[in-house]
XYZ file of C-alpha atoms in Angstrom:
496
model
C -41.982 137.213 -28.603
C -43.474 135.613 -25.670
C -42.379 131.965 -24.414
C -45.593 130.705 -25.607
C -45.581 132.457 -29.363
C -42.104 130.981 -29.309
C -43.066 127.987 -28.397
C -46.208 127.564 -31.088
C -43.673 129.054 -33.419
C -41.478 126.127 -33.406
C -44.463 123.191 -32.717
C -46.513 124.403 -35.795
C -43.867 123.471 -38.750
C -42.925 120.083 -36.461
C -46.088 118.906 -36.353
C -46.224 119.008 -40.227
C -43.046 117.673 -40.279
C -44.136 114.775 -38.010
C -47.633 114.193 -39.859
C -46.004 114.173 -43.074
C -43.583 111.977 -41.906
C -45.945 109.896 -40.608
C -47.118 109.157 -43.846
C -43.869 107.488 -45.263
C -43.990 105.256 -42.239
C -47.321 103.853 -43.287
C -46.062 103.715 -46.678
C -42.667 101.487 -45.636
C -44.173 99.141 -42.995
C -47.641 98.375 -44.994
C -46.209 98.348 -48.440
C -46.798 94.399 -49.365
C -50.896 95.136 -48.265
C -51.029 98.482 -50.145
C -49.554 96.658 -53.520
C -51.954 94.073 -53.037
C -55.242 96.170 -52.244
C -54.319 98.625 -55.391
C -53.189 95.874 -57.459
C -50.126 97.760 -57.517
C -48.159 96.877 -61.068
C -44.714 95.387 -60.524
C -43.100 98.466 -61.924
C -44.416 100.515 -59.314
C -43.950 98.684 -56.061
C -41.067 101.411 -54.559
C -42.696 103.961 -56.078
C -45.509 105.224 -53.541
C -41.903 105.592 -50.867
C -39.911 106.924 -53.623
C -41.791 109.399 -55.713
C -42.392 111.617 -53.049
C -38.838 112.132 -52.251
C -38.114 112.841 -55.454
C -40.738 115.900 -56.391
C -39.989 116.804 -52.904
C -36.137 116.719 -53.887
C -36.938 118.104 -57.230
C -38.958 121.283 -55.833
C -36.964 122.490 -52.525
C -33.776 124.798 -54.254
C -37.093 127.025 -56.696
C -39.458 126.896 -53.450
C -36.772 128.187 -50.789
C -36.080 131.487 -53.243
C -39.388 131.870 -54.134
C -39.990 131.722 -50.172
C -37.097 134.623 -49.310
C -38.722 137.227 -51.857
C -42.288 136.336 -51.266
C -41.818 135.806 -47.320
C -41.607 132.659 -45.663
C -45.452 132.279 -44.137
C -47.440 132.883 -47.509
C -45.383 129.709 -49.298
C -45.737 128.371 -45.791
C -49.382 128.459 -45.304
C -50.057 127.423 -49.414
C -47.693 124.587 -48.817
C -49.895 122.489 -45.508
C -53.043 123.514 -46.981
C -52.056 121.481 -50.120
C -50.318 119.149 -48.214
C -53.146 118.436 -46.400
C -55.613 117.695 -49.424
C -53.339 115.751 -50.969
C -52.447 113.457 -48.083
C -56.308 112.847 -48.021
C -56.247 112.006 -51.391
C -53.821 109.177 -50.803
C -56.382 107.832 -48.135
C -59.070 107.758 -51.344
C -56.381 106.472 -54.426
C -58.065 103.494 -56.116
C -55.433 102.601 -57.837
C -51.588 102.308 -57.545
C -51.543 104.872 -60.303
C -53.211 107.456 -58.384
C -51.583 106.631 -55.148
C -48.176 107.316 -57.093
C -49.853 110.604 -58.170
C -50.881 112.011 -54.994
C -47.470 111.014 -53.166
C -46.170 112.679 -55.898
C -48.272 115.868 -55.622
C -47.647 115.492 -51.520
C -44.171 115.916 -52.370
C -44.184 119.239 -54.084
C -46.568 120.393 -51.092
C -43.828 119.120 -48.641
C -40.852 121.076 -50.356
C -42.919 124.134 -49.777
C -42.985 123.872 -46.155
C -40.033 122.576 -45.322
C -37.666 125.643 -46.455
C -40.287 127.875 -45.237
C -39.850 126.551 -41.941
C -36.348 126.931 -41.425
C -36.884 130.601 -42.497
C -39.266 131.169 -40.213
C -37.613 129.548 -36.917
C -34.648 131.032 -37.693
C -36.168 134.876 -38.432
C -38.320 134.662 -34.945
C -36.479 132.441 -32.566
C -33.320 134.319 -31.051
C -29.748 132.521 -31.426
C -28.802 130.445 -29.161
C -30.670 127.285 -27.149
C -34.339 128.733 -28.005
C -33.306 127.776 -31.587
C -31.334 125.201 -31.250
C -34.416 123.681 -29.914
C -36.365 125.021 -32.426
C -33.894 123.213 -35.516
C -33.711 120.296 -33.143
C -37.549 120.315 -32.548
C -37.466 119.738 -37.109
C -35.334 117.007 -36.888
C -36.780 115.135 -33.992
C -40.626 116.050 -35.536
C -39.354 113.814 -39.349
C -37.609 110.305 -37.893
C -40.383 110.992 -35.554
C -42.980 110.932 -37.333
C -41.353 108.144 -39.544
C -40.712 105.976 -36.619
C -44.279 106.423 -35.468
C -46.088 105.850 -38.167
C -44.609 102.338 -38.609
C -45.553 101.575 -35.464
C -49.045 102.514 -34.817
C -49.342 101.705 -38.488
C -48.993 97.938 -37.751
C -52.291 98.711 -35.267
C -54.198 100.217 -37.099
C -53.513 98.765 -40.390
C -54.553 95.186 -39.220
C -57.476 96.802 -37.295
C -58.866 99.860 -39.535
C -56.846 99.446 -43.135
C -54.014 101.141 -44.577
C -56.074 103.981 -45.640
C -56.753 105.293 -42.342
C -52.971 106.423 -41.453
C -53.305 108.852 -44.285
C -56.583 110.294 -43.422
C -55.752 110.336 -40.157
C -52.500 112.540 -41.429
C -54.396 114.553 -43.762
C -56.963 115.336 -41.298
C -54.368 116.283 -38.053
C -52.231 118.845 -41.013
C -55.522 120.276 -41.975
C -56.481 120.992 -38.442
C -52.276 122.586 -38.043
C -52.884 124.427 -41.482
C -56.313 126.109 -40.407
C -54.508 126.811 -37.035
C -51.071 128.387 -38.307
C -53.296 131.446 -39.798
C -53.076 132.687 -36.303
C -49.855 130.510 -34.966
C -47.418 131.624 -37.183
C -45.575 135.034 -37.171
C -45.235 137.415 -39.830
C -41.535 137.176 -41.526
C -40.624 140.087 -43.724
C -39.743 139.196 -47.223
C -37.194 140.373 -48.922
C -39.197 141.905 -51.482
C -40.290 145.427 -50.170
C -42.549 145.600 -53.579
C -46.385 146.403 -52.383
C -47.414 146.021 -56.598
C -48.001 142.398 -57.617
C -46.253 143.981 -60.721
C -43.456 144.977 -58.706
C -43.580 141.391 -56.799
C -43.075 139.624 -60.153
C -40.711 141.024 -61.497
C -38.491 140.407 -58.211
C -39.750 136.792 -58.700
C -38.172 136.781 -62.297
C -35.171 138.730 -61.565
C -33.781 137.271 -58.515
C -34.577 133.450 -58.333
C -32.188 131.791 -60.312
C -34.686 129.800 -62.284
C -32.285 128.065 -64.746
C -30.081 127.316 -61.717
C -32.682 125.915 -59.667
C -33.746 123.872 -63.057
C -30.421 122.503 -63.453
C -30.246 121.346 -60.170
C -33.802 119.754 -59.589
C -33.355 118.140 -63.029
C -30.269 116.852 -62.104
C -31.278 115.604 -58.793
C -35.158 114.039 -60.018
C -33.315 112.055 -62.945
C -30.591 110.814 -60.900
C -33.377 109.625 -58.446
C -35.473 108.159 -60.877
C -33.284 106.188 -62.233
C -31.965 104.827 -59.008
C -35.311 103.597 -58.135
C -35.846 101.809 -61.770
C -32.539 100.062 -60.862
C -33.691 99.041 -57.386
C -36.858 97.515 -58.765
C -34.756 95.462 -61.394
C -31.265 95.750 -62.249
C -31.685 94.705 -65.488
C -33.325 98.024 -66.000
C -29.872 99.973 -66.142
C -29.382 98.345 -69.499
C -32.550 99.872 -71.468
C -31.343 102.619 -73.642
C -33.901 104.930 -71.836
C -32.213 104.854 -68.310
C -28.445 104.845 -69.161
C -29.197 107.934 -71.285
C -30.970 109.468 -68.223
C -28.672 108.430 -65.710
C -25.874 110.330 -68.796
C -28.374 113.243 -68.362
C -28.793 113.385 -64.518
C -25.067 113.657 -64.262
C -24.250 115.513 -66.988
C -26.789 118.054 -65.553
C -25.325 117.952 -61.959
C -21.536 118.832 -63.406
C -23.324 121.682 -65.420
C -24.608 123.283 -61.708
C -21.433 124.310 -60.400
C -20.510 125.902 -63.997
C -23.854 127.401 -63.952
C -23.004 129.030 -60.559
C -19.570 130.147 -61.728
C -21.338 132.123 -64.059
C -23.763 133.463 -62.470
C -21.176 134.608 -59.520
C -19.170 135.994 -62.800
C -21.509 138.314 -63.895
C -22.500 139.431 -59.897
C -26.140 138.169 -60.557
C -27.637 136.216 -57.542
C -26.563 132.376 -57.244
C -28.453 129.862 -55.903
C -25.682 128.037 -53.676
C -22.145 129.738 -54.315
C -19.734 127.739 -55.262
C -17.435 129.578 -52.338
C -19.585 127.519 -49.887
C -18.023 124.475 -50.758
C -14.548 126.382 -50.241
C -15.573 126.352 -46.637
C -14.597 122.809 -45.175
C -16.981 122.158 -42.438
C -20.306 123.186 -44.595
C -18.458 121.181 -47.505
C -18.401 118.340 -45.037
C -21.760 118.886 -43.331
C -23.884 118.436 -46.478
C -22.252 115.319 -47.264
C -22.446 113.780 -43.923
C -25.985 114.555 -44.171
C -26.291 113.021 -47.248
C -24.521 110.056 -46.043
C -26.510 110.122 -42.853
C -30.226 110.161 -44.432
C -29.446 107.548 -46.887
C -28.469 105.135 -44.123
C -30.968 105.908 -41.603
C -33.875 105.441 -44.599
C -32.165 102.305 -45.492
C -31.881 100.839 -41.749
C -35.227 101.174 -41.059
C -36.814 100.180 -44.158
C -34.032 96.816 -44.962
C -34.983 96.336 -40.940
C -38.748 96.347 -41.548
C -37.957 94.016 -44.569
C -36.139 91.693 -42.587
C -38.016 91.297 -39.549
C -41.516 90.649 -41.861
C -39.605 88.766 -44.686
C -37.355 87.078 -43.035
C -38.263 86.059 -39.678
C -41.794 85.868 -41.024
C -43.269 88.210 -38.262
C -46.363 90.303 -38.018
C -46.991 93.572 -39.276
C -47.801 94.366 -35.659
C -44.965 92.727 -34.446
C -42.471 94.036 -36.265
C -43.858 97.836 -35.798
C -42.941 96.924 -31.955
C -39.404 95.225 -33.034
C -38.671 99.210 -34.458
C -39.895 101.123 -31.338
C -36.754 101.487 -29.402
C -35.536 103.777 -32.667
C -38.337 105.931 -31.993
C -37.672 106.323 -28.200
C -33.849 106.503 -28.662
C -34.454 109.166 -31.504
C -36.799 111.198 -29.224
C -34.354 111.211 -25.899
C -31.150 111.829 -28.463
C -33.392 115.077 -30.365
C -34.064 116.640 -27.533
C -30.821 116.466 -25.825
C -28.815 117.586 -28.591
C -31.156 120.619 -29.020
C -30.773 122.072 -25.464
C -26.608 120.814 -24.987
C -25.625 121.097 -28.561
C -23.486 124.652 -27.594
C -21.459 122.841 -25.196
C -19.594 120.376 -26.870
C -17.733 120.518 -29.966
C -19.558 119.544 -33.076
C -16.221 117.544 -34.388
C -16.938 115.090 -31.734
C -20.080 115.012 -31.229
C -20.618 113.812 -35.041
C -18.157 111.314 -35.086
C -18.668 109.568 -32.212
C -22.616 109.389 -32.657
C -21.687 108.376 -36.548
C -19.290 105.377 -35.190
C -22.045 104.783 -32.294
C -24.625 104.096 -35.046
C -22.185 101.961 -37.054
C -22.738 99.395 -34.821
C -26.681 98.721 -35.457
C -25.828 97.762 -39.173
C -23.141 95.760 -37.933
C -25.288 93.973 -35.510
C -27.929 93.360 -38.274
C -24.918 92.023 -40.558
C -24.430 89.273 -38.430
C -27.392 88.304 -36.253
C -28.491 85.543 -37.173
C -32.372 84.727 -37.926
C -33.228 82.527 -35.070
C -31.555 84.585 -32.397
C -33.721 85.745 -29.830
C -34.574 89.548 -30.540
C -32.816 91.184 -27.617
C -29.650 89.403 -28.514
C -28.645 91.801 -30.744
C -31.296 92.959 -32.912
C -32.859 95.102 -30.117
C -29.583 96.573 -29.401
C -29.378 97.637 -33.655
C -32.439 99.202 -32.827
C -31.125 101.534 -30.090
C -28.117 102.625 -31.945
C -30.169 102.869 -35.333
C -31.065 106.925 -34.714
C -27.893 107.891 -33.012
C -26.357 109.609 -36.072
C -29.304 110.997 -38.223
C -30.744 112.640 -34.818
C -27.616 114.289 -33.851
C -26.489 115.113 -37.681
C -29.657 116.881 -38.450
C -29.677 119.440 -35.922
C -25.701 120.135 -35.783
C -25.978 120.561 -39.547
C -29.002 122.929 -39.881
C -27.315 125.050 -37.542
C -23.984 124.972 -39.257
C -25.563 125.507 -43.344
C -28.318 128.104 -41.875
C -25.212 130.088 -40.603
C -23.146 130.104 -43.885
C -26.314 132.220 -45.405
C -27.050 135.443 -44.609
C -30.185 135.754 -42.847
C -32.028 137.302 -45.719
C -31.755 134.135 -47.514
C -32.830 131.289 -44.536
C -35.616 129.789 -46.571
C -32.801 128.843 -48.898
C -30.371 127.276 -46.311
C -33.218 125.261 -45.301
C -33.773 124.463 -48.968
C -29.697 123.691 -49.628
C -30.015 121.172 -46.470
C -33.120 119.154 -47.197
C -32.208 119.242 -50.896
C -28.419 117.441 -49.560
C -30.865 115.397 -47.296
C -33.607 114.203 -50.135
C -30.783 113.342 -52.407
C -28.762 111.221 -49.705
C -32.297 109.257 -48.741
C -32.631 108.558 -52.762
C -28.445 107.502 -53.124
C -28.493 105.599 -49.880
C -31.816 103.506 -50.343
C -31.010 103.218 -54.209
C -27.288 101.854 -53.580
C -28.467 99.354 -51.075
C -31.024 98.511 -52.575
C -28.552 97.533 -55.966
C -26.360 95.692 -53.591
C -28.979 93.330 -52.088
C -30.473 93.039 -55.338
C -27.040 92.123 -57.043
C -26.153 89.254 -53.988
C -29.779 88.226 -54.065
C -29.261 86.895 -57.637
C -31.014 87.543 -61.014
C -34.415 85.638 -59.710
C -34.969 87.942 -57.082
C -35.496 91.289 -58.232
C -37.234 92.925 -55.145
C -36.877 91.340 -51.750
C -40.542 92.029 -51.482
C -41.366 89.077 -53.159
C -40.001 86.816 -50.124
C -43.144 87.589 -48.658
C -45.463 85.455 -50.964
C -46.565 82.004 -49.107
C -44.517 80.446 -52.090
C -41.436 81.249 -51.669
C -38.806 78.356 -51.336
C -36.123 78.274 -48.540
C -33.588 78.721 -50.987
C -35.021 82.096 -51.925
C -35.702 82.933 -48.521
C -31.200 82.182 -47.753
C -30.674 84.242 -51.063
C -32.757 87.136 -49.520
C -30.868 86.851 -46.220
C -27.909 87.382 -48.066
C -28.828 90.368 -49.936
C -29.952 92.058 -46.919
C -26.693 91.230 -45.094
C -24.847 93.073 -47.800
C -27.228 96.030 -47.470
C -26.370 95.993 -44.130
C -22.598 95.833 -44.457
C -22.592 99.033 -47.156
C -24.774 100.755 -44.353
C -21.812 100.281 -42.187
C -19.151 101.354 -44.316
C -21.152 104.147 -44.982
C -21.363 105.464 -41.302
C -17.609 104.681 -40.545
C -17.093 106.875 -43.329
C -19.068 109.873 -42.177
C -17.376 109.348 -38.746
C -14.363 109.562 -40.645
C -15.199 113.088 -42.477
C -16.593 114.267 -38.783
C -13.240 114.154 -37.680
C -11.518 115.631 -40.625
C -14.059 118.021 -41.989
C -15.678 119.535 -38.644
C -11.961 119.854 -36.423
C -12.471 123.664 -37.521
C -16.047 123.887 -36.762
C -15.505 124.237 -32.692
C -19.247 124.669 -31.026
C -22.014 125.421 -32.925
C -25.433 126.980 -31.028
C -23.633 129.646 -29.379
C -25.973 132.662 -28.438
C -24.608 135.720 -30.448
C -24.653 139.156 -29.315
C-alpha cells in the first residue's frame, strides 16, 4: 500500500471513533439542559451516557467473530452507516425515552465498528511504527473526540442547542461512511465460502454464540445495575436488582467454565482461558479496565464539579477541560511513533502514577482557589494514563491472537475497556452518592437555583471521595504495571 492508502486507512475508522466520541461529550457536559428540554424522568437522568456503553459493551465479543468470518469491511461499512442514522436520530428524540433508545441503538452500531477497525489496521498496516500509529491514531481519535465535544459543546450548546452536536456528528460519519466505500481496503475473511449457504453455516459453526451470550449478558446486567445504583442507592435493595446483580455475576463465573469446555472438546473459544495464563495480557486488560473507568470518571465528576460546584458556565467549564484534550493529543501521538523504544513496564507505570496526581489535586483543591492553582494542573495530568494505556495495550492483546482472529482482539480490548468505563463511573458514582447522604441521590440536583449551602458542602464531599477512589485506583494500576508488564520488554517492534 501506498503512504497515502495507508494513511486514509488508519484516518477513516478514527474519525468515527472521534465523531462518535464526540457524541458522549455532548451528552456529559450538556446533560442538566438535555434532562430539562426532554423532560427527562428522574429514573433516566445517567441513562442517555450510560446506555450506550452498555449495548456497545453488550454487542462487541458476537460482532468481532461475526467480523473475522464475514471480513472486517462488510460489518465495517454496515456498522457507520447505522451509526450515522442513528446519531441523527438523537439530534430529532422528543423525548428522553427516545433519546435513551437511539443512544442505545448508536451503541450496537458502535460495537460494529470498533472491532472491525482493529482488524482492519492491523491486516493492512505493516508491524512496526506505521501501526503503532495506526492503534495510537484509535486511541487518540475516542478521548479525542470526548474531550472535544465537551468543549465546543459548551459553544454551541448556548448558541445553537444541544441538538446540533449530534447532527453535526451524524452528518460528518455519514459523509466518512459514504467515503470509506472507496477508503477502506479489502480484508480477506476467514470464510473462503462464495455460497451464502456456505457463509452461514460458518456463521453458526464457528462463532461461539452461547459464549458470546454468556459474556454480553453478564457484562449488560452487571452494567445495568450499576447505573440503577448510581441514580439511587436505595435501588440495590429492590428484589429486581439484587437478583440481577446475582445473575450478572453468576453469568460472568459461568464464562470461563463455558470456555473450559469449549477448549475441552477442541471447538473454537471465544477468549481462551490460556490467555489469562499469560501475565502481561492478564495484566493489560485489567489496567485497561482500571484505566477507562477513571479517565470516564475524571472528566465527567470534573465537569460536575466545576458547573455544580463552583457554579460556572457551561462555556466556561468546557474551557476549564481543554488542557486534557491538548495533553491527550501531544501524549497519543508521541506514544504512537516512540512506543518501540522504551519498555512498556515503565512506560505504564509511571504515566499511571503521573495521572494519580490530577485526582489527588481535585481531592484537595479547594472551591475558591484560583483555577491554575491546582485544578489546571489536574487537568494536564488527567489523560496521561488512558492515552498511553490504550495504545500499549492494543498492541500487546492484538498480538496474543493470531492474525486470523484481529477483529476479535479488538473486540476482547474494548469489551475490557466498556466494562471498566461502566465499573469505574458506577463505583464512584456509589461512593459520592453514599458520602453525599440519603437526600442527595444524584449530584445533578446541586444544580437547581434551590439548593441550600448545606447541600452544596454535602456535594463537595461526595465528589472529594470520588476523587480519592480515582486515586487509589491509578496507584493501583501503576502498581500492576510494574508487576504484571516486567516480562513484557518493548512492544511495537517491526517483525520480520
Amino acid at each position: 500500500m501506498s503512504k497515502m492508502q495507508l494513511t486514509l486507512t488508519i484516518l477513516q475508522p478514527s474519525l468515527i471513533n472521534f465523531f462518535s466520541s464526540f457524541t458522549n461529550g455532548t451528552i456529559t457536559v450538556g446533560l442538566p439542559i438535555i434532562a430539562t428540554s426532554l423532560n427527562l424522568q428522574r429514573s433516566l437522568y445517567l441513562w442517555p451516557s450510560s446506555v450506550y456503553g452498555l449495548t456497545t459493551g453488550a454487542m462487541l465479543l458476537i460482532a468481532g467473530s461475526v467480523a473475522d468470518i464475514l471480513g472486517s469491511r462488510p460489518v465495517e461499512l454496515s456498522g457507520i452507516f447505522l451509526l450515522s442514522i442513528f446519531t441523527l436520530m438523537c439530534g430529532f428524540s422528543q423525548s428522553g425515552v427516545q433519546l435513551v433508545v437511539f443512544r442505545a441503538l448508536q451503541g450496537v452500531a458502535m460495537a460494529m465498528h470498533l472491532p472491525a477497525a482493529v482488524a482492519i489496521i492491523a491486516a493492512a498496516v505493516p508491524p512496526g511504527r506505521a501501526r503503532n500509529v495506526g492503534f495510537g491514531c484509535l486511541g487518540l481519535s475516542q478521548p479525542l473526540g470526548f474531550s472535544f465535544g465537551m468543549v465546543v459543546s459548551g459553544i454551541m450548546i448556548e448558541r445553537a442547542g444541544w441538538r446540533s452536536g449530534f447532527w453535526l456528528s451524524g452528518a460528518a460519519i455519514l459523509v466518512a461512511a459514504a467515503a470509506s466505500c472507496w477508503t477502506i481496503p479489502k480484508v480477506k475473511a476467514s470464510s473462503e465460502d462464495r455460497n451464502a449457504q456456505g457463509t452461514v453455516k460458518k456463521l453458526w459453526n464457528e462463532v461461539d454464540w452461547v459464549g458470546g451470550s454468556i459474556a454480553s449478558g453478564g457484562v449488560a446486567i452487571l452494567a445495568y445495575v450499576l447505573a440503577m445504583i448510581s441514580a439511587d442507592l436505595t435501588a440495590i435493595r429492590s428484589t429486581m436488582n439484587a437478583s440481577l446483580l446475582a445473575l450478572s455475576l453468576a453469568l460472568l463465573i459461568a464464562f470461563p467454565l463455558w470456555m473450559h469446555y469449549r477448549e475441552r472438546k477442541g471447538q473454537p473459544a471465544l477468549v481462551p482461558n490460556s490467555l489469562w495464563k499469560n501475565l502481561p495480557f492478564a495484566s493489560t486488560c485489567l489496567m485497561v479496565a482500571i484505566s477507562n473507568g477513571y479517565m470516564n470518571s475524571m472528566e465527567l465528576f470534573s465537569s460536575l464539579y466545576f458547573q455544580e460546584i463552583q457554579k460556572n458556565s457551561t462555556l466556561i467549564t468546557s474551557l476549564y477541560l481543554l488542557p486534557n484534550l491538548m495533553v491527550g493529543v501531544f501524549i497519543n501521538l508521541s506514544v504512537g511513533i516512540f512506543v518501540h523504544r522504551l519498555p512498556a513496564r515503565w512506560l505504564v507505570a509511571i504515566s499511571s502514577l503521573l495521572c494519580s496526581l490530577a485526582p489527588l489535586m481535585m481531592a484537595l483543591v479547594k472551591p475558591e482557589w484560583r483555577y491554575w492553582y491546582m485544578e489546571l494542573w489536574a487537568q494536564v495530568f488527567a489523560p496521561m494514563s488512558g492515552d498511553v494505556l490504550f495504545t500499549v495495550g492494543l498492541i500487546i492483546v492484538s498480538d496474543n491472537f493470531p492474525e486470523k482472529t484481529q477483529a476479535l482482539a479488538g473486540a476482547v480490548f474494548n469489551t475490557v475497556a466498556q466494562f471498566g468505563t461502566s465499573l469505574g463511573v458506577g463505583i464512584c458514582q456509589v461512593v459520592a452518592l453514599g458520602v453525599m447522604g440519603p437526600n442527595m441521590d444524584s449530584g445533578s440536583d446541586a444544580s437547581s437555583h434551590g439548593a441550600t449551602a448545606s447541600n452544596i458542602n454535602d456535594m463537595l464531599k461526595g465528589y472529594r471521595a470520588g476523587f480519592w477512589t480515582m486515586f487509589a485506583s491509578m496507584v493501583l494500576c501503576g502498581l500492576i504495571a510494574i508487576v504484571g508488564l516486567r516480562q513484557a520488554g518493548k512492544v511495537g517492534l517491526k517483525k520480520d
